[in-house]
mmCIF file of C-alpha atoms and ligand atoms in Angstrom:
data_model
loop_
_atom_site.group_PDB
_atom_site.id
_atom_site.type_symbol
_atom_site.label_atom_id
_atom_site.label_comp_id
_atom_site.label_asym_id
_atom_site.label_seq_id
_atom_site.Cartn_x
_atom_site.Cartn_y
_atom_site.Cartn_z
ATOM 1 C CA UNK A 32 -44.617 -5.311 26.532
ATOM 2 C CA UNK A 33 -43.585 -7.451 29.477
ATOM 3 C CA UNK A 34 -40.580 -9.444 29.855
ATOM 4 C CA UNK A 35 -42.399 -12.564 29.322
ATOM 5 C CA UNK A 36 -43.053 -11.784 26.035
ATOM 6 C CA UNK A 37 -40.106 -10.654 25.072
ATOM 7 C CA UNK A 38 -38.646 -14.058 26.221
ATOM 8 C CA UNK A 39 -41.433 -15.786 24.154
ATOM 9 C CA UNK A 40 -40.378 -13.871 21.029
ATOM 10 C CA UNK A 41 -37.174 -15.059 21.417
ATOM 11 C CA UNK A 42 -34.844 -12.215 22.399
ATOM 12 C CA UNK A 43 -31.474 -13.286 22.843
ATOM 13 C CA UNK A 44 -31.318 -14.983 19.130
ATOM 14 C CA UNK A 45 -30.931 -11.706 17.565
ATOM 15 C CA UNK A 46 -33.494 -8.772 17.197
ATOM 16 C CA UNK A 47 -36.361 -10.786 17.828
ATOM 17 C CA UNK A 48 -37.830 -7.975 19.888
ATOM 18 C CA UNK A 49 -37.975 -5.417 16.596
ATOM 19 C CA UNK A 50 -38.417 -7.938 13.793
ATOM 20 C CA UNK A 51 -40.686 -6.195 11.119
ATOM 21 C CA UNK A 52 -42.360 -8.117 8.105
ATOM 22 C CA UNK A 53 -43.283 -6.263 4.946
ATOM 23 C CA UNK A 54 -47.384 -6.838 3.741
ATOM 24 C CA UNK A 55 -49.289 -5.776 1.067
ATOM 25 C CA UNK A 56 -47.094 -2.547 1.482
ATOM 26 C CA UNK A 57 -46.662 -1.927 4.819
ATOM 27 C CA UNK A 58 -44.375 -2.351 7.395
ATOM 28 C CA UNK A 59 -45.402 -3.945 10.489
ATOM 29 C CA UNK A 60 -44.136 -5.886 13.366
ATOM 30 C CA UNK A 61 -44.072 -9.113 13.188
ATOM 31 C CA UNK A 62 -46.218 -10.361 15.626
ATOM 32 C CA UNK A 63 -48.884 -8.635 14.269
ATOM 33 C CA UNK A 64 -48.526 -9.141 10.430
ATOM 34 C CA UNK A 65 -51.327 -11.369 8.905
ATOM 35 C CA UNK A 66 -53.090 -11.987 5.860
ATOM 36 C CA UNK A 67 -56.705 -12.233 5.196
ATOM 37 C CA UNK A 68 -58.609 -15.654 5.422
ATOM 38 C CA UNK A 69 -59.232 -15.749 2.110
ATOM 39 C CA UNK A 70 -55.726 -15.192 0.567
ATOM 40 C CA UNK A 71 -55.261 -18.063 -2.265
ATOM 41 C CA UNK A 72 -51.719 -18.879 -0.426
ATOM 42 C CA UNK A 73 -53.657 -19.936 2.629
ATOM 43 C CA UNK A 74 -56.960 -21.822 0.789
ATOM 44 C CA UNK A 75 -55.057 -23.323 -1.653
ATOM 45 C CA UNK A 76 -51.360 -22.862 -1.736
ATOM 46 C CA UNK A 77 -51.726 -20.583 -5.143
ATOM 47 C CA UNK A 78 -48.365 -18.864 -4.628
ATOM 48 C CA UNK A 79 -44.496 -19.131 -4.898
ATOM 49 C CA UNK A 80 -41.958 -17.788 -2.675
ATOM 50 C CA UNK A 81 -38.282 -17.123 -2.851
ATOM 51 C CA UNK A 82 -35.678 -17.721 0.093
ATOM 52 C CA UNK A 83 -32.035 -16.003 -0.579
ATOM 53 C CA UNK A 84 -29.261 -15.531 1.721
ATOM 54 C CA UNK A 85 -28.302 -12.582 3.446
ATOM 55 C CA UNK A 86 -24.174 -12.456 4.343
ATOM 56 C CA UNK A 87 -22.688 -9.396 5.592
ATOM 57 C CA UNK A 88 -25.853 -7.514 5.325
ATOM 58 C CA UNK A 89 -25.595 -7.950 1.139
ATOM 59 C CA UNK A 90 -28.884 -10.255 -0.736
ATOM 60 C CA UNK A 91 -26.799 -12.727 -2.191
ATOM 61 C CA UNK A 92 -27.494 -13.641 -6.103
ATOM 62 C CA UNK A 93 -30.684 -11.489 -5.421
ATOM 63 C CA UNK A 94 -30.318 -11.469 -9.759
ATOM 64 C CA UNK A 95 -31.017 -14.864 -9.968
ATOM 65 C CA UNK A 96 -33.589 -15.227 -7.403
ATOM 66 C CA UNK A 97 -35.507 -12.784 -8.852
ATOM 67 C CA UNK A 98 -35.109 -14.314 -12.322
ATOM 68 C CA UNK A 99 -36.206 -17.611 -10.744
ATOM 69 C CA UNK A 100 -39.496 -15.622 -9.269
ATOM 70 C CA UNK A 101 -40.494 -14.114 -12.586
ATOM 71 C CA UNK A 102 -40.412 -17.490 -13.967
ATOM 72 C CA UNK A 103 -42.505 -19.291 -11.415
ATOM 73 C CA UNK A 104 -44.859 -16.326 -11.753
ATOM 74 C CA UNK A 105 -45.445 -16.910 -15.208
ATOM 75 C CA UNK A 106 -45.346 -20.481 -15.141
ATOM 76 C CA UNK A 107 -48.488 -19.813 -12.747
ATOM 77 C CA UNK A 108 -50.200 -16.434 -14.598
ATOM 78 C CA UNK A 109 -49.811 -14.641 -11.485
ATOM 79 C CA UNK A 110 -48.519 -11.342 -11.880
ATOM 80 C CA UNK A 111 -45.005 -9.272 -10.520
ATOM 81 C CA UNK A 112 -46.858 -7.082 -7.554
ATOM 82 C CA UNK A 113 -44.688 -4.662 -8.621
ATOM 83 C CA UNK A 114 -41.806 -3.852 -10.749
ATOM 84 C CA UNK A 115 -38.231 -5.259 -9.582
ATOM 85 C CA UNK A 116 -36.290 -2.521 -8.958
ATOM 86 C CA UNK A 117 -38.915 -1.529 -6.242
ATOM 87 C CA UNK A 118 -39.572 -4.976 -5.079
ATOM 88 C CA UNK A 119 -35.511 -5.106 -4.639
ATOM 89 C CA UNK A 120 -35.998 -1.894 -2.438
ATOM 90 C CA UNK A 121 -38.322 -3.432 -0.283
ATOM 91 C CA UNK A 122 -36.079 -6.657 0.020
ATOM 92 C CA UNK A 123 -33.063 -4.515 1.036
ATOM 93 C CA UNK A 124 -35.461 -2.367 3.088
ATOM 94 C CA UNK A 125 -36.823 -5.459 5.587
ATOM 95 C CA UNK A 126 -33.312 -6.970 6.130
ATOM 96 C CA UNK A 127 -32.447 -3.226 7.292
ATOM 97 C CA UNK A 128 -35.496 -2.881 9.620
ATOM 98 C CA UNK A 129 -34.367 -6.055 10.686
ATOM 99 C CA UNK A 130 -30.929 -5.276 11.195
ATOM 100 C CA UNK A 131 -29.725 -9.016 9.415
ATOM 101 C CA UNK A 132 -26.243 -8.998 9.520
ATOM 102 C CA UNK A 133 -26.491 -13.036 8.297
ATOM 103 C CA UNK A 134 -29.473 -14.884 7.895
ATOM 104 C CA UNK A 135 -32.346 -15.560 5.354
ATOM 105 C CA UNK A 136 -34.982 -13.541 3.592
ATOM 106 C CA UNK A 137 -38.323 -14.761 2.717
ATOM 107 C CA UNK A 138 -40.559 -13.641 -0.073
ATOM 108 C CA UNK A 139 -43.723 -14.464 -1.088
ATOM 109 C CA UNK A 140 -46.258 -13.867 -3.589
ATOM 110 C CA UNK A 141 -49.791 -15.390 -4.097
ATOM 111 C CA UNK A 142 -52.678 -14.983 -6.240
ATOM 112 C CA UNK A 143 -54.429 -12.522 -3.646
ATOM 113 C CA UNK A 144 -57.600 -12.699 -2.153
ATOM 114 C CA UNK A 145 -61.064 -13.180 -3.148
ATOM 115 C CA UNK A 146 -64.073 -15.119 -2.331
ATOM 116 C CA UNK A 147 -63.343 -19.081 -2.406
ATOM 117 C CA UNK A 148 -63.171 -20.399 -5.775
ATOM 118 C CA UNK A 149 -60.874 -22.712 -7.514
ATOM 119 C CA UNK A 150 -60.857 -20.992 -10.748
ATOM 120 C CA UNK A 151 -58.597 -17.890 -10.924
ATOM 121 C CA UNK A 152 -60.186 -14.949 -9.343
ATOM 122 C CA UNK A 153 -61.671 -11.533 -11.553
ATOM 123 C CA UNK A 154 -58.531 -10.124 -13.601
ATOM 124 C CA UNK A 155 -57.122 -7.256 -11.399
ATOM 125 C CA UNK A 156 -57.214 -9.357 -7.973
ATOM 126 C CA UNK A 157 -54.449 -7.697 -6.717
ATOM 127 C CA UNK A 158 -51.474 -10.114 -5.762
ATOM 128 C CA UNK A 159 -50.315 -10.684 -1.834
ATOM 129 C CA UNK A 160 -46.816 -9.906 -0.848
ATOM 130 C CA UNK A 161 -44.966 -10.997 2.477
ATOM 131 C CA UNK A 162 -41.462 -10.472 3.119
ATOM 132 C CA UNK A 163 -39.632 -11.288 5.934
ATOM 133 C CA UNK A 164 -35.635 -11.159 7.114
ATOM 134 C CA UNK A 165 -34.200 -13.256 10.202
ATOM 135 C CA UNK A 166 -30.650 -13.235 11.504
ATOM 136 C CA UNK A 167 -29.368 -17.002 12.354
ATOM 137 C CA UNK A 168 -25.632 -17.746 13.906
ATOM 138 C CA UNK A 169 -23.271 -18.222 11.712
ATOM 139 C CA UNK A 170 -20.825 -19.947 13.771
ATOM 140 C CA UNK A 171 -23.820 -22.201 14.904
ATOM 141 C CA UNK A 172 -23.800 -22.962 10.589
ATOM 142 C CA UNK A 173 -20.577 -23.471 10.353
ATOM 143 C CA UNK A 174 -20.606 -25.997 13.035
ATOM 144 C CA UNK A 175 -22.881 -27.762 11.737
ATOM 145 C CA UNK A 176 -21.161 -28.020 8.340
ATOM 146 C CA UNK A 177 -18.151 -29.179 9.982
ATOM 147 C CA UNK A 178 -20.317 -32.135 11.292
ATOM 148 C CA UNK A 179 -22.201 -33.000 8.395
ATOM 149 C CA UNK A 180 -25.675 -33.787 8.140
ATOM 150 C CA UNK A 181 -27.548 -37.170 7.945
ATOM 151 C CA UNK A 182 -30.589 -37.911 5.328
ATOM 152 C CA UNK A 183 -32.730 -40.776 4.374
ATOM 153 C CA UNK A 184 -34.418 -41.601 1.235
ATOM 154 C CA UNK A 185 -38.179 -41.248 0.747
ATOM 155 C CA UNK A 186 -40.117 -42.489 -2.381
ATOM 156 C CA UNK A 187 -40.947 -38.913 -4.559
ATOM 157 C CA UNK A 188 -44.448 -37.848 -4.165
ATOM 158 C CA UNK A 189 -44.778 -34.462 -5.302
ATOM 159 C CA UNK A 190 -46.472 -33.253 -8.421
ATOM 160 C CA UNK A 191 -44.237 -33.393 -11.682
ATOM 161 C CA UNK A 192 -43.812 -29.431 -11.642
ATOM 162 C CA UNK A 193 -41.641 -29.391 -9.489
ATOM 163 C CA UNK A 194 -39.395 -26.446 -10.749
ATOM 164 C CA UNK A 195 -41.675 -23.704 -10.280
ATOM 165 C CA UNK A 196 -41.029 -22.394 -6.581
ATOM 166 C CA UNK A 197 -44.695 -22.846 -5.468
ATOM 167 C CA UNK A 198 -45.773 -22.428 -1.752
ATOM 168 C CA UNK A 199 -47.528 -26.103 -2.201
ATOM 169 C CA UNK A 200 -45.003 -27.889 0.258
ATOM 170 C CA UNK A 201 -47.282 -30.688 2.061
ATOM 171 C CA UNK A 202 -44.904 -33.581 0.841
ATOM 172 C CA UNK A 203 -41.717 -31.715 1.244
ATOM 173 C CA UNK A 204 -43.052 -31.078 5.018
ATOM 174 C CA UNK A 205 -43.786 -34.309 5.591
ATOM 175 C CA UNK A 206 -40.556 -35.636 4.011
ATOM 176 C CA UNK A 207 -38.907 -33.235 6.396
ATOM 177 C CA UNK A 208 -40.447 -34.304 9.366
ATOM 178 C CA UNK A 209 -39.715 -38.351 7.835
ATOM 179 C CA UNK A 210 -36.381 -37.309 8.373
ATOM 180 C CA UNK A 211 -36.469 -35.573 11.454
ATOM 181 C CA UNK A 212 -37.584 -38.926 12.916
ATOM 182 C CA UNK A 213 -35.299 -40.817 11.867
ATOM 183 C CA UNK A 214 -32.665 -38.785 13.721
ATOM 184 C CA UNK A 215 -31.570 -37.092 10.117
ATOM 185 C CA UNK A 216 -31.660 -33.583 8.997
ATOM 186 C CA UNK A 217 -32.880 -34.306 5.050
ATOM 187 C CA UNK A 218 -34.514 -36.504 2.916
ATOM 188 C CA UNK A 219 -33.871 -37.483 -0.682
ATOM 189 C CA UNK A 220 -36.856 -37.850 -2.586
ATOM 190 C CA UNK A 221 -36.224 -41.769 -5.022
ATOM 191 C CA UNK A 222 -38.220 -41.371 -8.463
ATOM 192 C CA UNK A 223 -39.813 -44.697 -9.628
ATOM 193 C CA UNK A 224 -36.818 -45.511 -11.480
ATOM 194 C CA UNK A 225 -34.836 -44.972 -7.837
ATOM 195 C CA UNK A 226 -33.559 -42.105 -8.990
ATOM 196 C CA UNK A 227 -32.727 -38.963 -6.434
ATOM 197 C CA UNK A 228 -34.313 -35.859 -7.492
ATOM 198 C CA UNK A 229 -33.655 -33.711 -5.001
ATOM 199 C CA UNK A 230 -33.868 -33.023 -1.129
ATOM 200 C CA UNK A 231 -37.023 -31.567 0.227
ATOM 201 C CA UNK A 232 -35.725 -28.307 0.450
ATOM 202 C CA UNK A 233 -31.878 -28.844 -0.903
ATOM 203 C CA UNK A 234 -30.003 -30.047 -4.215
ATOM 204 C CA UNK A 235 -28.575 -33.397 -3.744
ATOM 205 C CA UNK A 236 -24.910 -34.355 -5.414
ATOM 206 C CA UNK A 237 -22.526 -36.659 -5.163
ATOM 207 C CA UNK A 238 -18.672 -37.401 -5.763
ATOM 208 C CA UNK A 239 -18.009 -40.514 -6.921
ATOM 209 C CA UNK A 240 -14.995 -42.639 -6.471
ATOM 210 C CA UNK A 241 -13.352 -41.411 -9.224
ATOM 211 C CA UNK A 242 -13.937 -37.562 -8.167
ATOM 212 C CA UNK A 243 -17.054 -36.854 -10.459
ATOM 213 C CA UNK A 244 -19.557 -34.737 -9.454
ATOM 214 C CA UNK A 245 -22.922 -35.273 -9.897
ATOM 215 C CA UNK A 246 -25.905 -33.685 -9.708
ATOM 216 C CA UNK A 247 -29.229 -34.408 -11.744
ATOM 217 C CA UNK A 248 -30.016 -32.011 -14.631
ATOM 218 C CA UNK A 249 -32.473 -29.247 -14.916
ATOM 219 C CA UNK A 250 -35.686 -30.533 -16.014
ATOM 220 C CA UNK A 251 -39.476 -30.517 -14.231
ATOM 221 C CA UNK A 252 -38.387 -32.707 -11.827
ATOM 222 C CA UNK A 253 -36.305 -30.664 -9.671
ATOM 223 C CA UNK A 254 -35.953 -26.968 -8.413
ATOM 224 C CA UNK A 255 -33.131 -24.862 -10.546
ATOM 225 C CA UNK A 256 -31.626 -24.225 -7.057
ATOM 226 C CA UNK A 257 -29.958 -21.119 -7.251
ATOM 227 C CA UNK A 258 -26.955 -22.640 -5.242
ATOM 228 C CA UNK A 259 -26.684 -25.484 -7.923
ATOM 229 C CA UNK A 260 -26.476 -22.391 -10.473
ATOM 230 C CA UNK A 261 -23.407 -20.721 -8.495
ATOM 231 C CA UNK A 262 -21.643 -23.952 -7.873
ATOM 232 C CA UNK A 263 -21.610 -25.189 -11.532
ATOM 233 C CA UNK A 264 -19.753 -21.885 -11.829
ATOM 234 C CA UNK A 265 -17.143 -22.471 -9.720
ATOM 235 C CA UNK A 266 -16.864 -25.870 -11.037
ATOM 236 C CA UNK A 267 -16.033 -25.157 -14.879
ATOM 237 C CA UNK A 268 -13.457 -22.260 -13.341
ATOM 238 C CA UNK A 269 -11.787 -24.470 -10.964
ATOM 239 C CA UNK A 270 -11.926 -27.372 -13.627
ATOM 240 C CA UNK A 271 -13.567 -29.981 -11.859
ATOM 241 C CA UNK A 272 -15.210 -33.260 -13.394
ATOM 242 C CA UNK A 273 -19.164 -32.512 -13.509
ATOM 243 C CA UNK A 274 -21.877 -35.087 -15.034
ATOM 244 C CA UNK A 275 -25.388 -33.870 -14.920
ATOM 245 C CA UNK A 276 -27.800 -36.471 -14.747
ATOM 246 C CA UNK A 277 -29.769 -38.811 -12.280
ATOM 247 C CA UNK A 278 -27.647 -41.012 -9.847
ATOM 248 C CA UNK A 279 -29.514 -43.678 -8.062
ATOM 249 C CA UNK A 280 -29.276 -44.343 -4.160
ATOM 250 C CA UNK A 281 -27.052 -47.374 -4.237
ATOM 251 C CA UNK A 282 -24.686 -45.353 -5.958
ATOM 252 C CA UNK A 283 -24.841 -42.343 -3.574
ATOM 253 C CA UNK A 284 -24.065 -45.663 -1.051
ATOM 254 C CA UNK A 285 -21.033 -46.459 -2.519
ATOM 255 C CA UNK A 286 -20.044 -42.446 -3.061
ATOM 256 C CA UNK A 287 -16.766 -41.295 -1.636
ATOM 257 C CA UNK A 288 -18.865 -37.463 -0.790
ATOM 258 C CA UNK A 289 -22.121 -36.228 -0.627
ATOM 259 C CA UNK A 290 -23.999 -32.675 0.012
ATOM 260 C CA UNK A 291 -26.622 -30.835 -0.386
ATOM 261 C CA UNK A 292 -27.183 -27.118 -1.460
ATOM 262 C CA UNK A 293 -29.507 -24.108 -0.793
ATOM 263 C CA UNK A 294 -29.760 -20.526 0.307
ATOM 264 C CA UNK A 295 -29.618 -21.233 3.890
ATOM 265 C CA UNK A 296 -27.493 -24.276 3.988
ATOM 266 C CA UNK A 297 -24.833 -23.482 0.753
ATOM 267 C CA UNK A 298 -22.979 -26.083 0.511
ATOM 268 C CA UNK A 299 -24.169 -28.997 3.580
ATOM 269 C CA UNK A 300 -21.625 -32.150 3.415
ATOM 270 C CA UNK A 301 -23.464 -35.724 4.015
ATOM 271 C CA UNK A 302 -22.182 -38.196 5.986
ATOM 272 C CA UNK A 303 -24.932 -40.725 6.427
ATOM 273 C CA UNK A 304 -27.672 -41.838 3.856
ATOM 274 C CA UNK A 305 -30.072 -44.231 5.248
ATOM 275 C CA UNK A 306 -28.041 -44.740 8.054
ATOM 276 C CA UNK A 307 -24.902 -45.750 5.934
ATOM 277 C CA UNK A 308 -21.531 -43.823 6.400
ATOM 278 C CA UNK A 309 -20.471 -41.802 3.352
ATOM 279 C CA UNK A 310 -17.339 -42.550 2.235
ATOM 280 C CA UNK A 311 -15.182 -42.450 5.862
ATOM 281 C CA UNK A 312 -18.044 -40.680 7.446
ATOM 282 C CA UNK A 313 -16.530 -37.738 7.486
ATOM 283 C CA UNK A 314 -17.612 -34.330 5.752
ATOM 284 C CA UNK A 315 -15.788 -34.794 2.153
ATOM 285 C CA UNK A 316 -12.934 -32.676 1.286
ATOM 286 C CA UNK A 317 -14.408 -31.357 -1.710
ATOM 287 C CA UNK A 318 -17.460 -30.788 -0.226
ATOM 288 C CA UNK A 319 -16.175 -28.658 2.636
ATOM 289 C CA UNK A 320 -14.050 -26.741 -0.431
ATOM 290 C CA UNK A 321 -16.527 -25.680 -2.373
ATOM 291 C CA UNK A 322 -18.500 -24.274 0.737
ATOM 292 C CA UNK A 323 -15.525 -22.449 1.355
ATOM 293 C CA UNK A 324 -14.946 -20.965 -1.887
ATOM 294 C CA UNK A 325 -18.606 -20.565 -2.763
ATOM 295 C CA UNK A 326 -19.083 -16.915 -1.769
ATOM 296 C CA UNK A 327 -16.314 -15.766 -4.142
ATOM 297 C CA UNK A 328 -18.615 -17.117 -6.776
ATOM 298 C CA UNK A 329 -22.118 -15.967 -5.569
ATOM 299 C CA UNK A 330 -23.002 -12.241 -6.490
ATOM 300 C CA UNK A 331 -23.538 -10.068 -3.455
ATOM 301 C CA UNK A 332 -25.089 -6.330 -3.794
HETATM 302 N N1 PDD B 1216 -35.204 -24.293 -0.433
HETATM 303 N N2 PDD B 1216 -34.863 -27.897 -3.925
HETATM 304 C C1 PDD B 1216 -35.902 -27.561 -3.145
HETATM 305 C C2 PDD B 1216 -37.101 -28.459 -3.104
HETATM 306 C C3 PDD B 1216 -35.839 -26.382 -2.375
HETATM 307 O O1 PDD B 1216 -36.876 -26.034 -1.595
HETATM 308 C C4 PDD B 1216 -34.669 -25.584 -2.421
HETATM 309 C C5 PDD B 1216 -34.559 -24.305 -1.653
HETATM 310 C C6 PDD B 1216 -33.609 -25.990 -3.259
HETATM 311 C C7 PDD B 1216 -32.335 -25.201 -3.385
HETATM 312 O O2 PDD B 1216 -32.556 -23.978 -4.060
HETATM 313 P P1 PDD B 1216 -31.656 -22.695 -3.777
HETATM 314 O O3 PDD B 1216 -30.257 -23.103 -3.961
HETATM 315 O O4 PDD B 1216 -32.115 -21.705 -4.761
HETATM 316 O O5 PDD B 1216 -31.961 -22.285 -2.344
HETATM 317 C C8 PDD B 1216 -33.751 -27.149 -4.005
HETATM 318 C C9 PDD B 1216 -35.296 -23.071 0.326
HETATM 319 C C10 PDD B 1216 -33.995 -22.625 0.877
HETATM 320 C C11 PDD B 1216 -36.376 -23.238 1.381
HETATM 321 O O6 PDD B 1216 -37.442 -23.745 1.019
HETATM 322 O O7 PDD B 1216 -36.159 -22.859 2.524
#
């Protein structure tokens, strides 16, 4: 291997030069790790995935993650690849062979392969696995948090199933890349009521003047972020205010905070929507609290 391509893989951000994905129950680098052309995933998108965090070398709320898999499974009639104490060895197994001290894992899971067909394919198609791990910079995170992000509002799109973790992310992509041109980081999908459900890949919440947090409830219309989960936690032990239920953009507009949650961003203050300053434009104070004390709340094993 050359130094070119060692600079192409991106050595210098961490182990690029080692990184090893897990497939179909093997080990292999990850340059090299494919699946077939006719995996479901790839045809049609017939597959979920999971993203957790990785701190301190630990899966964090790996539990609930796994949980939330089993259910999207189901919800699909796709079936665990394997049982979950061995799928939880392979999880802590990549983000050793990657040597993620802080970073992200990736799982996913589709229907398998088999000749092109819409229809599910013969009973006892096995299911595909990938996992992969990848180290990010923490500091580089934390940064960012202590800036606060920007997002934009984007009319909701996606199909009203929303909840199940499936690989089908065309108008979360494109809501991304909406946003991304705009000079903003996320973007709020606005039901036809102009309603926020959600970001395209985080929780959305606000405070409102009176120091209420909201966030809307669990139903098909959003993902049960596991981040959301954790937070409501912390929330009924530190006794603050929280209303579950839709808020609508003008009144994100006129919040005093805003953030976002997921694995990889945990709790992401918001300073701008649609180019207007949230509250003093400024990450919020209780925002940039709860990111702090999130990880006392969070399982790690
Ligand atoms: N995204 N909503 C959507 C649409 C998401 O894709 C995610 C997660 C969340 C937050 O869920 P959690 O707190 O469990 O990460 C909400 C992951 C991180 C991703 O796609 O990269």
């Amino acid at each position: 291997m050359g130094t070119l391509s060692l600079q192409g893989e991106g050595w210098g951000e961490g182990h690029a030069l080692s990184r090893i994905a897990y497939v179909n129950g093997r080990y292999v680098p990850h340059r090299a790790a494919c699946v077939h052309v006719e995996d479901r995933g790839y045809q049609f998108s017939d597959g979920v995935y999971e993203v957790c965090e990785v701190r301190a070398g630990r899966l964090v709320d790996e539990r609930r993650h796994m949980d939330r898999l089993e259910r999207s499974l189901k919800e699909l009639r796709i079936a665990m690849p394997m049982p979950r104490n061995a799928l939880g060895v392979v999880l802590r197994e990549t983000v050793a062979r990657n040597r993620v001290r802080d970073g992200i894992l990736y799982l996913q899971i589709t229907r398998g392969v088999a000749r092109r067909d819409h229809a599910f394919p013969p009973p006892g198609t096995a299911p595909s696995i990938v996992v992969t791990a990848k180290g990010y910079d923490l500091d580089r995170l934390e940064q960012g948090a202590a800036d606060g992000i920007a997002v934009i509002s984007v009319p909701e799109n996606r199909w009203p199933r929303v909840d199940i973790k499936s690989v089908s992310l065309l108008p979360n992509v494109l809501a991304k890349q909406a946003a991304r041109d705009a000079g903003a980081k996320e973007a709020w999908f606005v039901d036809a009521a102009g309603r926020v459900t959600e970001g395209s890949s985080t929780n959305a919440w606000i405070v409102t003047r009176d120091g209420k947090l909201v966030t809307r409830q669990t139903d098909h219309a959003i993902l049960r972020g596991i981040t959301r989960t954790v937070l409501l936690d912390l929330l009924k032990d530190q006794g603050l205010r929280l209303e579950e239920r839709p808020f609508s953009v003008e009144e994100a507009y006129a919040a005093r905070e805003a953030f976002v949650t997921s694995a990889s961003q945990i709790v992401m203050p918001v300073v701008q929507i649609d180019g207007r300053p949230v509250g003093n434009g400024a990450p919020g104070l209780l925002a940039s609290a709860l990111r702090r004390d999130f990880h006392k709340y969070a399982e790690s094993a």
